[in-house]
Amino acid sequence: MAKTATGPLKGIRILDMTSVVNGAYGVQILADQGAEVIKIEDPVGTRGGGGDIMRWSGHMPEGAPRDMGPIFMTINRNKRSVVLDLKKPEARAAVLRLAKTCDAVVSSVRYEGLKRLGVAYEDIVKVKPDIVYVHAAGYGSDGPSAGEPAYDDLIQSASGCADILPRTDGNPTPRIVPTLMADKVSGLFLSQAITAALLHRQRTGEGQFVEVPMLECVTSFLMVEHLFDHTFEPPTGQMGYTRVVNPNRKPFKTKDGYIGLLPYTDKQWDQFFEIAGWGETIAKDPRFSDYTTRNRHARELYAMVETVTQERTTQEWLELLKPLSIPVVRTNRLDDLQDDEHLKAVGLFELYDHPDVGPYRQMRPPVKFAKTPSGIYRHPPRLGQHTEEVLAEISQAEEA
């Protein structure tokens, strides 16, 4: 573990009033990139076990503290934890004192609640006029759903995400994609918004309020390709990108496993047709003669591909296709990832030794900065671990 931050945001100080996954994940990206992050949590007993609720999800190692759940561990490294009961005036005063020392404040509590607690943008800007205040909302404040609760399942349902699988496989039942897609996509928007607002402040001296609404973020993310022919008015065809909403778009079965396979260019498809033994007959089929027609008939094309991939082993396909630069990979199960040749070589999974939890695994920051590398320099914090330390630092700074 690095001894100190080395990333491009070193020197930036962020007050993190987020919880669960959306905000915490987005802020951790900035912490990995060097920002000093102070995480504000509720005291023990105010909400279940207290603090960020993700502390209590999952199975901890035997003998380890119960406040260090596995998902909390993966989205709260490089942060310090301060416990404050914001219902108390002295805690509110401490937040304002902290905010005065920060470049950005990030929150994910419903905004009306932040107003009641006295830590909304309108309160913070009085003590720190150039603050960048970023609010992770469920829904944009201009719409009728503003202020309503928002979780990943709800946003996947509201954004159209739950309608993608029905368009793919014909089962009309809406279904949730089994990953916290809405939370993590919104977290990516959040981290980018914070750095953009900080850049504006550096250029102009102006802080600002920034709203990052989950529904709008996820819907815009989803509809990049799925607006499709409804991009035009009037629509020229269907909604849903033809090649993607395709039941045969999946890893293809081989003799001993599965491969991800996607010939893309005309040349790659021609080469694949030859290897498949289809030769000129299929290559000249008007349904598959060029990019546009192949996309239009992707369902039939992908079904044909699977009939031939089962004739060879995964390794045989890799050895045949990789020298031709035809895009192909071995399909990994979740259990395979830590042994994946590439991921092992780049060191994505790293083991650390937490002083209270013991050995634990993290995914190192995936983005590489040549001059200012991101890094992991703080273990995920225990609940309230740094309360006295951080408040003492503020007092010392105010006395200086």
CSV table of C-alpha atoms in Angstrom, one decimal:
chain,number,residue,atom,x,y,z
A,1,MET,CA,0.0,0.0,0.0
A,2,ALA,CA,1.3,3.5,-0.9
A,3,LYS,CA,2.2,5.8,2.0
A,4,THR,CA,0.5,8.8,0.5
A,5,ALA,CA,-1.7,10.0,-2.3
A,6,THR,CA,0.0,10.5,-5.7
A,7,GLY,CA,-2.9,11.0,-8.0
A,8,PRO,CA,-3.8,14.1,-10.1
A,9,LEU,CA,-6.3,15.3,-7.5
A,10,LYS,CA,-3.8,15.4,-4.7
A,11,GLY,CA,-4.5,18.6,-2.7
A,12,ILE,CA,-8.3,18.5,-3.4
A,13,ARG,CA,-10.4,18.0,-0.2
A,14,ILE,CA,-13.9,16.5,-0.4
A,15,LEU,CA,-16.5,16.3,2.3
A,16,ASP,CA,-18.4,13.1,1.5
A,17,MET,CA,-22.0,12.9,2.9
A,18,THR,CA,-23.0,10.0,0.7
A,19,SER,CA,-23.9,6.4,1.5
A,20,VAL,CA,-24.8,3.1,-0.1
A,21,VAL,CA,-23.2,2.7,-3.6
A,22,ASN,CA,-24.0,5.5,-5.9
A,23,GLY,CA,-22.2,8.4,-4.2
A,24,ALA,CA,-19.7,6.3,-2.3
A,25,TYR,CA,-18.5,4.7,-5.5
A,26,GLY,CA,-18.2,7.9,-7.4
A,27,VAL,CA,-16.3,9.7,-4.6
A,28,GLN,CA,-13.9,6.7,-4.2
A,29,ILE,CA,-12.8,7.2,-7.8
A,30,LEU,CA,-11.7,10.7,-6.8
A,31,ALA,CA,-10.1,9.4,-3.6
A,32,ASP,CA,-8.1,6.9,-5.7
A,33,GLN,CA,-7.0,9.8,-7.9
A,34,GLY,CA,-5.6,11.5,-4.8
A,35,ALA,CA,-8.4,13.6,-3.3
A,36,GLU,CA,-8.5,13.7,0.4
A,37,VAL,CA,-12.0,12.5,1.4
A,38,ILE,CA,-13.7,12.8,4.7
A,39,LYS,CA,-16.7,10.6,5.0
A,40,ILE,CA,-19.5,11.8,7.4
A,41,GLU,CA,-21.5,9.0,8.9
A,42,ASP,CA,-24.4,8.7,11.4
A,43,PRO,CA,-23.5,7.6,14.9
A,44,VAL,CA,-24.0,4.0,16.0
A,45,GLY,CA,-27.7,3.2,16.7
A,46,THR,CA,-29.4,5.8,14.5
A,47,ARG,CA,-29.8,3.4,11.6
A,48,GLY,CA,-29.4,-0.3,12.2
A,49,GLY,CA,-25.8,-0.7,13.2
A,50,GLY,CA,-25.1,2.9,12.5
A,51,GLY,CA,-23.0,4.6,9.7
A,52,ASP,CA,-23.3,3.8,6.0
A,53,ILE,CA,-25.8,0.9,5.7
A,54,MET,CA,-23.4,-0.9,3.4
A,55,ARG,CA,-21.2,-1.6,6.4
A,56,TRP,CA,-23.7,-4.2,7.5
A,57,SER,CA,-24.2,-6.1,4.2
A,58,GLY,CA,-22.5,-9.5,3.6
A,59,HIS,CA,-20.5,-11.9,5.6
A,60,MET,CA,-17.4,-10.7,7.5
A,61,PRO,CA,-14.5,-13.0,8.4
A,62,GLU,CA,-14.8,-14.8,11.7
A,63,GLY,CA,-13.6,-12.5,14.4
A,64,ALA,CA,-13.6,-9.4,12.2
A,65,PRO,CA,-15.6,-6.3,13.2
A,66,ARG,CA,-19.2,-6.4,11.9
A,67,ASP,CA,-19.1,-2.8,10.5
A,68,MET,CA,-16.8,-3.8,7.6
A,69,GLY,CA,-19.0,-5.5,5.1
A,70,PRO,CA,-17.6,-6.6,1.7
A,71,ILE,CA,-19.3,-4.0,-0.5
A,72,PHE,CA,-18.4,-1.2,1.9
A,73,MET,CA,-14.8,-2.4,1.7
A,74,THR,CA,-14.8,-2.1,-2.1
A,75,ILE,CA,-16.2,1.4,-2.4
A,76,ASN,CA,-14.8,3.3,0.7
A,77,ARG,CA,-11.0,2.9,0.6
A,78,ASN,CA,-8.8,6.0,0.7
A,79,LYS,CA,-11.4,7.8,3.0
A,80,ARG,CA,-11.5,8.9,6.6
A,81,SER,CA,-14.6,8.3,8.6
A,82,VAL,CA,-16.1,10.9,10.9
A,83,VAL,CA,-19.2,10.2,13.0
A,84,LEU,CA,-21.5,13.1,13.6
A,85,ASP,CA,-25.2,13.2,14.6
A,86,LEU,CA,-26.4,16.0,12.3
A,87,LYS,CA,-29.6,16.3,14.3
A,88,LYS,CA,-27.5,18.0,17.0
A,89,PRO,CA,-26.5,21.7,16.6
A,90,GLU,CA,-22.8,21.0,17.5
A,91,ALA,CA,-22.6,18.4,14.8
A,92,ARG,CA,-24.0,20.7,12.2
A,93,ALA,CA,-21.5,23.4,13.3
A,94,ALA,CA,-18.7,20.8,12.9
A,95,VAL,CA,-19.9,20.1,9.3
A,96,LEU,CA,-19.9,23.8,8.4
A,97,ARG,CA,-16.4,24.1,9.9
A,98,LEU,CA,-15.3,21.1,7.8
A,99,ALA,CA,-16.9,22.4,4.7
A,100,LYS,CA,-15.0,25.6,5.1
A,101,THR,CA,-11.8,23.7,4.6
A,102,CYS,CA,-13.0,21.7,1.6
A,103,ASP,CA,-13.1,22.2,-2.2
A,104,ALA,CA,-16.2,20.1,-2.7
A,105,VAL,CA,-19.2,18.7,-0.7
A,106,VAL,CA,-21.0,15.6,-2.0
A,107,SER,CA,-24.3,14.5,-0.7
A,108,SER,CA,-26.9,11.8,-1.4
A,109,VAL,CA,-29.5,12.4,1.2
A,110,ARG,CA,-32.8,13.7,-0.1
A,111,TYR,CA,-32.4,17.5,-0.5
A,112,GLU,CA,-35.3,18.4,1.7
A,113,GLY,CA,-33.6,16.4,4.4
A,114,LEU,CA,-30.4,18.3,3.9
A,115,LYS,CA,-32.2,21.6,4.3
A,116,ARG,CA,-33.8,20.4,7.5
A,117,LEU,CA,-30.4,19.4,8.8
A,118,GLY,CA,-28.9,22.7,7.8
A,119,VAL,CA,-26.2,21.3,5.5
A,120,ALA,CA,-27.7,22.0,2.1
A,121,TYR,CA,-25.9,24.1,-0.5
A,122,GLU,CA,-27.7,27.3,0.8
A,123,ASP,CA,-26.1,26.7,4.2
A,124,ILE,CA,-22.6,25.7,3.1
A,125,VAL,CA,-22.2,28.5,0.6
A,126,LYS,CA,-22.5,31.0,3.4
A,127,VAL,CA,-19.3,29.8,5.0
A,128,LYS,CA,-17.6,28.7,1.7
A,129,PRO,CA,-18.7,30.9,-1.2
A,130,ASP,CA,-16.7,29.1,-3.8
A,131,ILE,CA,-17.7,25.6,-2.7
A,132,VAL,CA,-18.6,23.0,-5.3
A,133,TYR,CA,-21.6,21.3,-3.9
A,134,VAL,CA,-22.7,18.1,-5.8
A,135,HIS,CA,-26.0,16.4,-5.0
A,136,ALA,CA,-26.6,12.8,-6.0
A,137,ALA,CA,-30.4,12.9,-6.5
A,138,GLY,CA,-32.7,10.2,-7.6
A,139,TYR,CA,-34.7,12.4,-9.9
A,140,GLY,CA,-34.1,15.9,-11.3
A,141,SER,CA,-35.5,18.7,-9.1
A,142,ASP,CA,-37.5,20.1,-12.0
A,143,GLY,CA,-39.7,17.0,-12.4
A,144,PRO,CA,-42.7,15.6,-10.5
A,145,SER,CA,-40.7,12.8,-9.0
A,146,ALA,CA,-38.2,15.1,-7.4
A,147,GLY,CA,-37.4,14.1,-3.8
A,148,GLU,CA,-38.8,10.6,-4.1
A,149,PRO,CA,-36.7,7.6,-2.8
A,150,ALA,CA,-34.4,6.1,-5.5
A,151,TYR,CA,-32.5,2.9,-5.4
A,152,ASP,CA,-30.9,0.8,-8.1
A,153,ASP,CA,-34.0,-1.4,-8.6
A,154,LEU,CA,-36.3,1.5,-8.9
A,155,ILE,CA,-34.1,3.4,-11.4
A,156,GLN,CA,-33.6,0.3,-13.5
A,157,SER,CA,-37.4,0.0,-13.6
A,158,ALA,CA,-38.1,3.6,-14.4
A,159,SER,CA,-35.3,4.1,-16.9
A,160,GLY,CA,-36.3,1.4,-19.4
A,161,CYS,CA,-33.4,-0.8,-18.4
A,162,ALA,CA,-35.8,-3.5,-17.2
A,163,ASP,CA,-37.3,-3.6,-20.6
A,164,ILE,CA,-34.1,-4.6,-22.5
A,165,LEU,CA,-34.2,-8.3,-21.7
A,166,PRO,CA,-37.9,-8.7,-22.8
A,167,ARG,CA,-36.9,-7.1,-26.1
A,168,THR,CA,-34.1,-9.6,-26.4
A,169,ASP,CA,-35.6,-12.9,-25.5
A,170,GLY,CA,-39.3,-12.5,-26.0
A,171,ASN,CA,-40.2,-13.1,-22.3
A,172,PRO,CA,-42.5,-10.1,-21.7
A,173,THR,CA,-41.7,-9.9,-18.0
A,174,PRO,CA,-39.5,-6.8,-17.1
A,175,ARG,CA,-36.3,-7.9,-15.4
A,176,ILE,CA,-33.5,-6.1,-13.5
A,177,VAL,CA,-30.0,-6.5,-14.8
A,178,PRO,CA,-28.1,-8.4,-12.0
A,179,THR,CA,-25.6,-5.7,-11.2
A,180,LEU,CA,-26.0,-2.4,-9.4
A,181,MET,CA,-25.9,-0.7,-12.9
A,182,ALA,CA,-27.9,2.3,-12.0
A,183,ASP,CA,-25.9,3.1,-8.9
A,184,LYS,CA,-22.5,2.6,-10.6
A,185,VAL,CA,-23.4,4.5,-13.8
A,186,SER,CA,-24.7,7.4,-11.8
A,187,GLY,CA,-21.5,7.3,-9.7
A,188,LEU,CA,-19.4,7.6,-12.8
A,189,PHE,CA,-21.5,10.7,-13.9
A,190,LEU,CA,-21.0,12.0,-10.3
A,191,SER,CA,-17.2,11.8,-10.3
A,192,GLN,CA,-17.0,13.4,-13.7
A,193,ALA,CA,-19.3,16.2,-12.7
A,194,ILE,CA,-17.2,17.0,-9.6
A,195,THR,CA,-14.0,17.2,-11.5
A,196,ALA,CA,-15.6,19.4,-14.2
A,197,ALA,CA,-17.0,21.8,-11.6
A,198,LEU,CA,-13.6,21.9,-9.9
A,199,LEU,CA,-12.0,22.8,-13.2
A,200,HIS,CA,-14.5,25.6,-13.7
A,201,ARG,CA,-13.7,26.9,-10.3
A,202,GLN,CA,-10.0,26.8,-11.0
A,203,ARG,CA,-10.6,28.9,-14.2
A,204,THR,CA,-13.1,31.4,-12.8
A,205,GLY,CA,-13.0,31.2,-9.0
A,206,GLU,CA,-16.7,30.3,-9.0
A,207,GLY,CA,-18.2,27.4,-7.1
A,208,GLN,CA,-21.6,26.1,-7.9
A,209,PHE,CA,-24.4,23.7,-7.1
A,210,VAL,CA,-24.4,20.5,-9.3
A,211,GLU,CA,-27.3,18.0,-9.4
A,212,VAL,CA,-26.6,14.5,-10.6
A,213,PRO,CA,-30.0,12.7,-11.0
A,214,MET,CA,-29.9,8.9,-11.3
A,215,LEU,CA,-33.0,8.5,-13.6
A,216,GLU,CA,-31.7,11.0,-16.1
A,217,CYS,CA,-28.1,9.7,-16.0
A,218,VAL,CA,-29.2,6.1,-16.5
A,219,THR,CA,-31.8,6.8,-19.1
A,220,SER,CA,-29.3,8.8,-21.2
A,221,PHE,CA,-26.7,6.1,-20.8
A,222,LEU,CA,-29.2,3.4,-21.9
A,223,MET,CA,-30.7,5.3,-24.8
A,224,VAL,CA,-27.4,6.1,-26.5
A,225,GLU,CA,-27.9,3.0,-28.7
A,226,HIS,CA,-31.5,2.0,-27.9
A,227,LEU,CA,-33.2,5.3,-29.0
A,228,PHE,CA,-32.0,3.9,-32.4
A,229,ASP,CA,-34.5,4.7,-35.2
A,230,HIS,CA,-36.5,6.9,-32.9
A,231,THR,CA,-33.6,9.3,-33.0
A,232,PHE,CA,-35.4,10.8,-36.0
A,233,GLU,CA,-38.8,12.5,-36.1
A,234,PRO,CA,-40.8,10.8,-37.4
A,235,PRO,CA,-39.1,7.5,-36.4
A,236,THR,CA,-37.6,5.6,-39.3
A,237,GLY,CA,-38.0,2.2,-37.6
A,238,GLN,CA,-37.8,0.5,-34.3
A,239,MET,CA,-36.6,1.5,-30.8
A,240,GLY,CA,-33.7,-0.8,-29.6
A,241,TYR,CA,-30.4,-1.4,-31.4
A,242,THR,CA,-31.0,-4.4,-33.7
A,243,ARG,CA,-27.7,-6.1,-33.2
A,244,VAL,CA,-27.9,-5.7,-29.4
A,245,VAL,CA,-31.5,-6.7,-28.6
A,246,ASN,CA,-30.8,-10.1,-30.1
A,247,PRO,CA,-31.3,-13.4,-28.2
A,248,ASN,CA,-28.3,-14.9,-30.1
A,249,ARG,CA,-25.9,-12.1,-28.9
A,250,LYS,CA,-24.2,-14.1,-26.2
A,251,PRO,CA,-21.0,-16.1,-25.6
A,252,PHE,CA,-20.9,-18.9,-28.1
A,253,LYS,CA,-20.6,-22.5,-27.0
A,254,THR,CA,-17.4,-24.4,-27.9
A,255,LYS,CA,-16.6,-28.1,-27.4
A,256,ASP,CA,-15.3,-27.4,-23.9
A,257,GLY,CA,-16.5,-23.9,-22.8
A,258,TYR,CA,-17.6,-20.6,-24.3
A,259,ILE,CA,-16.0,-17.8,-26.3
A,260,GLY,CA,-16.9,-14.1,-26.8
A,261,LEU,CA,-16.7,-13.6,-30.6
A,262,LEU,CA,-17.4,-10.6,-32.7
A,263,PRO,CA,-16.0,-10.4,-36.3
A,264,TYR,CA,-16.8,-6.7,-37.1
A,265,THR,CA,-15.4,-5.6,-40.4
A,266,ASP,CA,-16.2,-7.0,-43.8
A,267,LYS,CA,-12.7,-8.5,-44.0
A,268,GLN,CA,-13.1,-10.2,-40.6
A,269,TRP,CA,-16.4,-11.7,-41.5
A,270,ASP,CA,-15.0,-13.0,-44.8
A,271,GLN,CA,-12.2,-14.6,-43.0
A,272,PHE,CA,-14.5,-16.1,-40.4
A,273,PHE,CA,-16.8,-17.5,-43.1
A,274,GLU,CA,-13.8,-19.2,-44.7
A,275,ILE,CA,-12.7,-20.7,-41.4
A,276,ALA,CA,-16.2,-21.9,-40.7
A,277,GLY,CA,-16.2,-23.7,-44.1
A,278,TRP,CA,-19.0,-21.7,-45.5
A,279,GLY,CA,-16.9,-20.1,-48.2
A,280,GLU,CA,-18.2,-17.9,-50.9
A,281,THR,CA,-21.8,-19.2,-50.7
A,282,ILE,CA,-22.5,-17.6,-47.3
A,283,ALA,CA,-20.1,-14.7,-47.8
A,284,LYS,CA,-22.1,-13.6,-50.8
A,285,ASP,CA,-25.5,-14.0,-49.1
A,286,PRO,CA,-27.1,-10.6,-49.5
A,287,ARG,CA,-28.2,-10.7,-45.8
A,288,PHE,CA,-24.5,-10.7,-44.7
A,289,SER,CA,-22.7,-8.8,-47.5
A,290,ASP,CA,-22.0,-5.6,-45.6
A,291,TYR,CA,-22.1,-3.9,-42.2
A,292,THR,CA,-25.7,-2.5,-42.6
A,293,THR,CA,-27.3,-5.7,-43.8
A,294,ARG,CA,-25.4,-7.8,-41.2
A,295,ASN,CA,-26.8,-5.7,-38.4
A,296,ARG,CA,-30.2,-6.0,-39.9
A,297,HIS,CA,-30.0,-9.8,-39.8
A,298,ALA,CA,-27.8,-10.2,-36.7
A,299,ARG,CA,-30.2,-12.7,-35.2
A,300,GLU,CA,-29.8,-15.1,-38.0
A,301,LEU,CA,-26.1,-14.5,-38.4
A,302,TYR,CA,-25.3,-15.1,-34.7
A,303,ALA,CA,-27.4,-18.3,-34.7
A,304,MET,CA,-25.4,-19.6,-37.6
A,305,VAL,CA,-22.1,-18.7,-35.7
A,306,GLU,CA,-23.1,-20.9,-32.8
A,307,THR,CA,-23.6,-23.9,-35.0
A,308,VAL,CA,-20.0,-23.8,-36.0
A,309,THR,CA,-18.2,-22.7,-32.8
A,310,GLN,CA,-19.2,-26.0,-31.1
A,311,GLU,CA,-17.0,-27.9,-33.6
A,312,ARG,CA,-13.8,-26.8,-31.9
A,313,THR,CA,-12.4,-26.2,-28.4
A,314,THR,CA,-12.0,-22.7,-26.9
A,315,GLN,CA,-8.3,-22.9,-27.3
A,316,GLU,CA,-8.5,-24.0,-30.9
A,317,TRP,CA,-10.7,-21.0,-31.7
A,318,LEU,CA,-8.3,-18.6,-30.0
A,319,GLU,CA,-5.4,-20.0,-31.9
A,320,LEU,CA,-7.3,-19.7,-35.2
A,321,LEU,CA,-8.8,-16.3,-34.8
A,322,LYS,CA,-6.3,-14.2,-32.8
A,323,PRO,CA,-3.6,-14.3,-35.5
A,324,LEU,CA,-6.2,-12.8,-37.9
A,325,SER,CA,-7.1,-10.1,-35.4
A,326,ILE,CA,-10.7,-11.3,-35.4
A,327,PRO,CA,-12.0,-10.2,-32.0
A,328,VAL,CA,-12.3,-13.2,-29.7
A,329,VAL,CA,-11.8,-13.9,-26.0
A,330,ARG,CA,-12.3,-16.8,-23.6
A,331,THR,CA,-15.5,-16.4,-21.7
A,332,ASN,CA,-14.8,-16.1,-17.9
A,333,ARG,CA,-17.1,-17.0,-15.1
A,334,LEU,CA,-16.9,-14.8,-12.0
A,335,ASP,CA,-14.8,-17.5,-10.4
A,336,ASP,CA,-12.2,-17.4,-13.2
A,337,LEU,CA,-11.4,-13.7,-13.1
A,338,GLN,CA,-8.7,-13.8,-10.5
A,339,ASP,CA,-6.8,-16.4,-12.6
A,340,ASP,CA,-7.3,-14.6,-15.9
A,341,GLU,CA,-4.0,-14.3,-17.7
A,342,HIS,CA,-4.4,-10.6,-18.6
A,343,LEU,CA,-5.9,-9.5,-15.3
A,344,LYS,CA,-3.1,-11.3,-13.4
A,345,ALA,CA,-0.5,-9.6,-15.5
A,346,VAL,CA,-1.8,-6.1,-14.9
A,347,GLY,CA,-2.4,-6.8,-11.2
A,348,LEU,CA,-6.1,-5.8,-11.1
A,349,PHE,CA,-6.8,-7.8,-8.0
A,350,GLU,CA,-4.5,-6.9,-5.1
A,351,LEU,CA,-4.4,-8.3,-1.5
A,352,TYR,CA,-4.0,-6.0,1.5
A,353,ASP,CA,-3.9,-6.6,5.2
A,354,HIS,CA,-6.4,-4.5,7.2
A,355,PRO,CA,-5.4,-4.0,10.8
A,356,ASP,CA,-8.8,-5.0,12.0
A,357,VAL,CA,-10.3,-7.2,9.3
A,358,GLY,CA,-7.2,-9.1,8.1
A,359,PRO,CA,-6.4,-10.0,4.5
A,360,TYR,CA,-8.8,-8.5,2.0
A,361,ARG,CA,-8.9,-8.1,-1.8
A,362,GLN,CA,-9.4,-4.9,-3.8
A,363,MET,CA,-9.5,-4.0,-7.5
A,364,ARG,CA,-6.8,-1.5,-8.1
A,365,PRO,CA,-7.8,1.8,-9.9
A,366,PRO,CA,-8.1,0.8,-13.5
A,367,VAL,CA,-7.2,4.1,-15.1
A,368,LYS,CA,-3.5,4.7,-15.5
A,369,PHE,CA,-2.0,8.2,-15.2
A,370,ALA,CA,1.6,8.3,-16.5
A,371,LYS,CA,2.7,11.3,-14.4
A,372,THR,CA,0.3,11.1,-11.4
A,373,PRO,CA,-0.7,7.5,-10.7
A,374,SER,CA,-3.8,6.7,-8.8
A,375,GLY,CA,-3.3,4.4,-5.8
A,376,ILE,CA,-4.6,2.8,-2.6
A,377,TYR,CA,-3.1,4.5,0.4
A,378,ARG,CA,-5.8,4.1,3.1
A,379,HIS,CA,-7.7,1.0,4.2
A,380,PRO,CA,-11.5,1.3,4.3
A,381,PRO,CA,-12.2,3.0,7.6
A,382,ARG,CA,-13.9,1.7,10.7
A,383,LEU,CA,-17.0,3.6,11.7
A,384,GLY,CA,-15.9,6.9,13.2
A,385,GLN,CA,-12.2,5.9,13.1
A,386,HIS,CA,-11.0,9.4,12.3
A,387,THR,CA,-13.5,11.6,14.2
A,388,GLU,CA,-11.2,12.9,16.8
A,389,GLU,CA,-8.3,13.2,14.4
A,390,VAL,CA,-10.2,15.3,11.8
A,391,LEU,CA,-11.9,17.6,14.3
A,392,ALA,CA,-8.5,18.2,16.0
A,393,GLU,CA,-7.0,19.2,12.7
A,394,ILE,CA,-9.8,21.7,12.1
A,395,SER,CA,-9.3,23.2,15.5
A,396,GLN,CA,-5.6,23.5,14.9
A,397,ALA,CA,-6.1,25.1,11.5
A,398,GLU,CA,-8.6,27.6,13.0
A,399,GLU,CA,-6.1,28.6,15.8
A,400,ALA,CA,-3.2,29.0,13.4
